[in-house]
Coordinates of C-alpha atoms and ligand atoms in Angstrom, one line a residue:
M1 CA 180.9 102.5 125.9
R2 CA 177.0 102.0 125.0
V3 CA 175.0 105.1 125.3
I4 CA 171.1 104.5 124.9
I5 CA 168.8 107.9 124.5
V6 CA 164.7 107.2 125.6
K7 CA 162.3 109.3 125.6
N8 CA 161.8 109.9 129.3
A9 CA 162.7 108.5 132.7
E10 CA 159.7 105.7 132.6
E11 CA 161.7 104.5 129.5
M12 CA 164.7 104.7 131.4
G13 CA 163.8 102.7 133.8
K14 CA 162.3 99.8 131.5
K15 CA 165.3 100.1 129.4
A16 CA 167.5 99.4 132.1
A17 CA 165.4 96.6 134.1
N18 CA 165.3 95.1 130.2
L19 CA 169.3 95.0 130.2
I20 CA 169.3 93.6 133.9
A21 CA 166.7 91.2 133.4
E22 CA 168.3 89.6 130.2
E23 CA 171.5 89.0 132.2
M24 CA 169.6 87.9 135.2
K25 CA 168.5 85.0 133.1
E26 CA 171.7 83.6 132.0
K27 CA 172.6 83.0 136.2
T28 CA 171.3 80.9 138.8
S29 CA 172.6 83.5 141.4
F30 CA 172.8 87.0 140.6
I31 CA 174.4 89.6 142.4
L32 CA 173.5 93.3 141.7
S33 CA 174.9 96.4 143.2
L34 CA 172.1 99.0 143.5
A35 CA 171.8 103.2 144.0
T36 CA 169.5 105.4 145.5
G37 CA 168.3 108.9 145.3
S38 CA 165.3 110.0 142.6
T39 CA 166.5 108.8 139.5
P40 CA 166.4 104.6 139.7
L41 CA 163.0 104.8 141.3
P42 CA 161.5 104.2 137.5
L43 CA 163.8 101.0 137.4
Y44 CA 162.5 100.0 141.0
K45 CA 158.8 100.4 139.7
D46 CA 159.7 98.5 137.0
F47 CA 161.5 95.6 138.9
I48 CA 158.6 95.2 141.0
K49 CA 155.7 95.5 138.3
R50 CA 157.8 92.4 136.4
N51 CA 158.2 90.6 139.5
K52 CA 154.6 90.9 140.4
A53 CA 154.0 89.6 136.9
G54 CA 156.0 86.9 137.6
E55 CA 158.9 87.6 134.8
M56 CA 161.7 88.5 137.3
D57 CA 162.7 85.8 140.3
F58 CA 164.9 87.8 142.8
S59 CA 164.6 84.7 145.3
T60 CA 168.2 83.8 144.6
V61 CA 169.4 87.4 143.8
I62 CA 172.3 88.9 146.4
T63 CA 172.2 93.2 146.6
F64 CA 174.9 95.1 147.7
N65 CA 174.3 99.1 147.8
L66 CA 176.5 101.6 146.9
D67 CA 176.1 103.9 149.8
E68 CA 175.1 105.0 153.2
Y69 CA 174.9 108.0 155.5
V70 CA 177.8 107.9 158.4
G71 CA 175.7 108.2 161.7
L72 CA 172.0 107.1 160.8
D73 CA 170.4 104.3 161.8
P74 CA 168.7 102.2 159.2
A75 CA 165.4 102.9 161.0
H76 CA 165.8 106.5 160.0
N77 CA 163.6 107.4 157.3
Q78 CA 166.6 109.1 155.2
S79 CA 169.1 106.3 155.6
Y80 CA 169.7 104.5 152.2
R81 CA 168.4 100.8 153.8
Y82 CA 165.4 102.3 154.5
F83 CA 165.1 103.7 151.4
M84 CA 165.8 100.5 149.6
N85 CA 163.2 98.3 151.9
K86 CA 160.8 101.2 151.1
N87 CA 160.9 101.9 147.1
L88 CA 161.9 98.3 146.1
F89 CA 162.9 95.4 148.7
D90 CA 159.4 95.4 150.7
H91 CA 158.0 94.8 147.3
I92 CA 159.7 92.0 145.3
N93 CA 160.6 88.3 146.6
I94 CA 164.1 89.0 147.7
L95 CA 165.3 87.7 151.2
K96 CA 166.0 90.8 153.2
K97 CA 169.2 88.5 154.4
N98 CA 170.5 88.9 150.9
T99 CA 170.3 92.4 150.9
H100 CA 173.4 94.5 152.0
V101 CA 174.1 98.0 152.7
P102 CA 176.9 99.8 154.2
N103 CA 176.9 100.3 157.9
G104 CA 176.5 103.9 158.8
M105 CA 176.4 102.9 162.4
A106 CA 179.2 100.4 162.7
E107 CA 181.5 101.1 165.9
D108 CA 184.8 100.6 164.0
I109 CA 184.0 102.2 160.2
D110 CA 187.3 101.5 159.0
A111 CA 186.8 97.6 159.4
S112 CA 183.3 97.6 158.1
C113 CA 184.6 99.1 154.9
K114 CA 187.2 96.6 154.4
E115 CA 184.8 93.9 155.1
Y116 CA 182.0 95.1 152.7
E117 CA 184.8 95.4 150.3
K118 CA 186.1 91.7 151.0
M119 CA 182.4 90.5 151.1
I120 CA 181.7 91.7 147.6
D121 CA 184.9 90.0 146.4
E122 CA 184.6 86.9 148.2
I123 CA 180.9 86.3 146.8
G124 CA 182.6 86.6 143.6
G125 CA 182.0 90.2 142.2
I126 CA 179.4 91.9 141.1
D127 CA 177.4 91.1 138.3
Y128 CA 175.5 94.3 137.2
Q129 CA 176.0 97.6 139.1
V130 CA 173.4 100.1 138.8
L131 CA 174.5 104.0 139.2
G132 CA 173.2 107.6 139.2
I133 CA 175.4 110.6 138.8
G134 CA 175.2 113.7 141.0
G135 CA 175.4 117.4 139.5
N136 CA 179.1 117.2 140.4
G137 CA 179.7 113.9 138.5
H138 CA 180.1 111.6 141.5
I139 CA 179.0 108.3 141.3
G140 CA 177.7 106.5 144.9
F141 CA 179.2 109.1 147.3
N142 CA 182.8 109.6 145.1
E143 CA 183.0 112.9 145.0
P144 CA 185.4 115.1 142.9
G145 CA 188.8 114.2 143.7
S146 CA 188.2 110.6 144.8
S147 CA 190.9 108.2 143.9
I148 CA 189.7 106.7 140.7
G149 CA 191.2 103.2 142.1
S150 CA 189.9 103.6 145.5
L151 CA 187.9 100.9 147.3
T152 CA 184.8 101.0 149.6
R153 CA 185.8 104.2 152.5
V154 CA 184.3 107.2 154.4
K155 CA 183.8 110.4 152.1
T156 CA 183.3 113.8 153.3
L157 CA 180.6 115.0 151.2
T158 CA 180.9 118.4 149.0
D159 CA 178.5 121.4 150.1
E160 CA 176.8 120.8 146.3
T161 CA 175.9 117.2 147.7
I162 CA 174.9 118.6 150.5
S163 CA 172.6 121.1 149.3
D164 CA 171.3 118.4 146.8
N165 CA 170.4 116.3 149.1
A166 CA 169.1 118.8 151.7
R167 CA 165.4 118.4 149.8
F168 CA 165.1 115.1 151.7
F169 CA 166.0 116.3 154.7
E170 CA 164.0 118.9 157.1
K171 CA 166.8 121.4 157.0
K172 CA 170.1 121.3 155.4
E173 CA 172.0 121.4 158.7
D174 CA 169.9 117.7 159.2
V175 CA 172.0 116.2 156.1
P176 CA 175.1 114.4 157.7
T177 CA 178.2 115.4 156.1
Q178 CA 180.3 111.9 155.7
A179 CA 179.6 108.8 154.1
I180 CA 180.8 105.3 153.4
T181 CA 180.6 104.4 149.8
M182 CA 181.9 101.8 147.5
G183 CA 185.4 103.0 145.7
I184 CA 185.7 103.8 142.3
G185 CA 187.8 101.2 142.0
T186 CA 185.1 98.9 143.3
I187 CA 182.6 100.1 140.7
M188 CA 185.9 99.7 138.1
K189 CA 185.9 95.9 139.5
T190 CA 182.0 95.0 138.5
K191 CA 181.3 92.8 135.5
K192 CA 178.8 95.5 133.9
V193 CA 177.6 98.7 134.6
V194 CA 174.3 100.7 133.8
L195 CA 174.1 104.4 134.6
L196 CA 170.8 106.3 134.6
A197 CA 170.5 109.9 134.2
S198 CA 167.6 112.3 133.4
G199 CA 166.6 115.4 133.1
A200 CA 167.9 118.8 131.6
N201 CA 169.6 119.4 134.8
K202 CA 172.2 116.7 134.2
A203 CA 173.0 117.6 130.7
D204 CA 176.4 119.4 131.2
T205 CA 177.6 116.5 133.9
V206 CA 176.6 114.0 131.6
K207 CA 178.3 115.7 128.8
A208 CA 181.7 115.9 131.2
A209 CA 181.3 112.5 132.0
L210 CA 181.0 111.0 128.8
E211 CA 182.6 113.3 126.1
G212 CA 185.4 114.9 128.6
P213 CA 188.5 113.7 129.8
I214 CA 189.0 111.0 132.0
T215 CA 189.2 112.7 135.6
S216 CA 189.1 112.4 139.4
M217 CA 187.2 115.9 139.1
C218 CA 184.5 114.1 137.1
P219 CA 184.2 110.9 138.9
A220 CA 182.0 109.1 136.3
S221 CA 184.4 110.0 134.0
A222 CA 186.3 106.8 134.9
L223 CA 183.5 104.5 133.2
Q224 CA 185.5 105.4 129.9
L225 CA 187.4 102.5 131.1
H226 CA 185.3 99.9 132.2
R227 CA 184.8 97.3 129.5
F228 CA 180.9 97.2 130.0
A229 CA 179.5 100.2 130.9
T230 CA 176.1 101.3 129.1
Y231 CA 174.6 105.0 129.9
V232 CA 170.7 105.0 129.5
I233 CA 169.6 108.8 129.6
T234 CA 166.5 110.9 128.7
E235 CA 166.6 113.4 125.9
D236 CA 166.5 116.1 127.6
C237 CA 169.7 115.1 129.6
A238 CA 171.4 114.0 126.3
A239 CA 170.6 117.1 124.7
K240 CA 174.5 118.6 124.8
L241 CA 176.3 115.7 123.6
T242 CA 178.1 116.0 120.5
L243 CA 178.6 112.4 118.7
N244 CA 175.7 110.0 117.6
Y245 CA 174.3 107.4 120.1
E246 CA 171.6 104.9 119.8
T247 CA 168.2 106.5 120.1
V248 CA 165.2 104.2 120.9
Ligands
PGA301 P1 169.6 111.9 142.0 O1 170.7 111.4 142.8 O2 169.4 110.7 141.5 O3 168.6 111.7 143.1 O4 169.4 112.8 141.1 C1 171.9 111.4 141.9 C2 173.3 110.9 142.8 O5 173.6 111.7 143.6 O6 173.8 110.0 142.4

C-alpha cells in the first residue's frame, strides 16, 4: 500500500486530483466512484479548477457514488445526490445522465442495490475509487462488523456515525438510521483506490486501518488486501503512524 503524507487538506486534494488526472489521461471513458463528507471537498474544488482551466475533461466520465441515505429524496439538502450536484457536478462538464447515486427512495431497495452492483459490473468495473474514512473506520457506510466480501446493500448506521453526521442536520433525530452503500467487496473490485483523510481527529483511525490487523471491526483495514490502494493523508492525521512513508 502506498501512503503519501501532505502538509494540509488543500495539498491532499491536489495530490489526489493528480493521481486521478494521470489515470484519466490514459482512458477514453473513465469510471470514477466518489465519496461525500467534508474530506473530499478539497479534491472536488481542485477538479473544478482544473476543469475550468481546460486541464481535465469530464465529458466522457461516468461516476458511481458510494452511498446514499435511505428515505431522503434526491432534492433533500442532506441527500448525497444533492451534495454531489452542489459540490461538483453542477460546476464541471459532466453529463448528469452519467452520474449515479444509489436511490434511497426506491420502492424495492434490495432490488435497486442489486441493480446498482450489476450496473457497475456491466460497465466493466470502477477505474478509480475515492474514499474518506469514518472515525470508526468505515468506508462508504460499511460500518464496523461489515463483511469484507459485502456488495451494495442497506446498512444500519452506528450511533457514532449518526452523531458524527448530526452536524449537517437540524437535530440528531433527523439523521436517517439506514443507508445504501457499495460493499467492501464492491470497493475491493475497483482497479485503484485513493483514500483521503485529514485532521488529528482521524489519526487513531488511520493508524488502525494502516498498521493494525485486517478486521471487519475496522472496515478500511480491508484495503491492505487491495492491489492498488493509496492513502493521501495530512501530517496531523499521520502523527500516530510508526513506519516510514512518502512525504511531499
Ligand atoms: P468526513 O466523513 O469526511 O465528513 O469526515 C468521512 C466518512 O464518514 O466516511
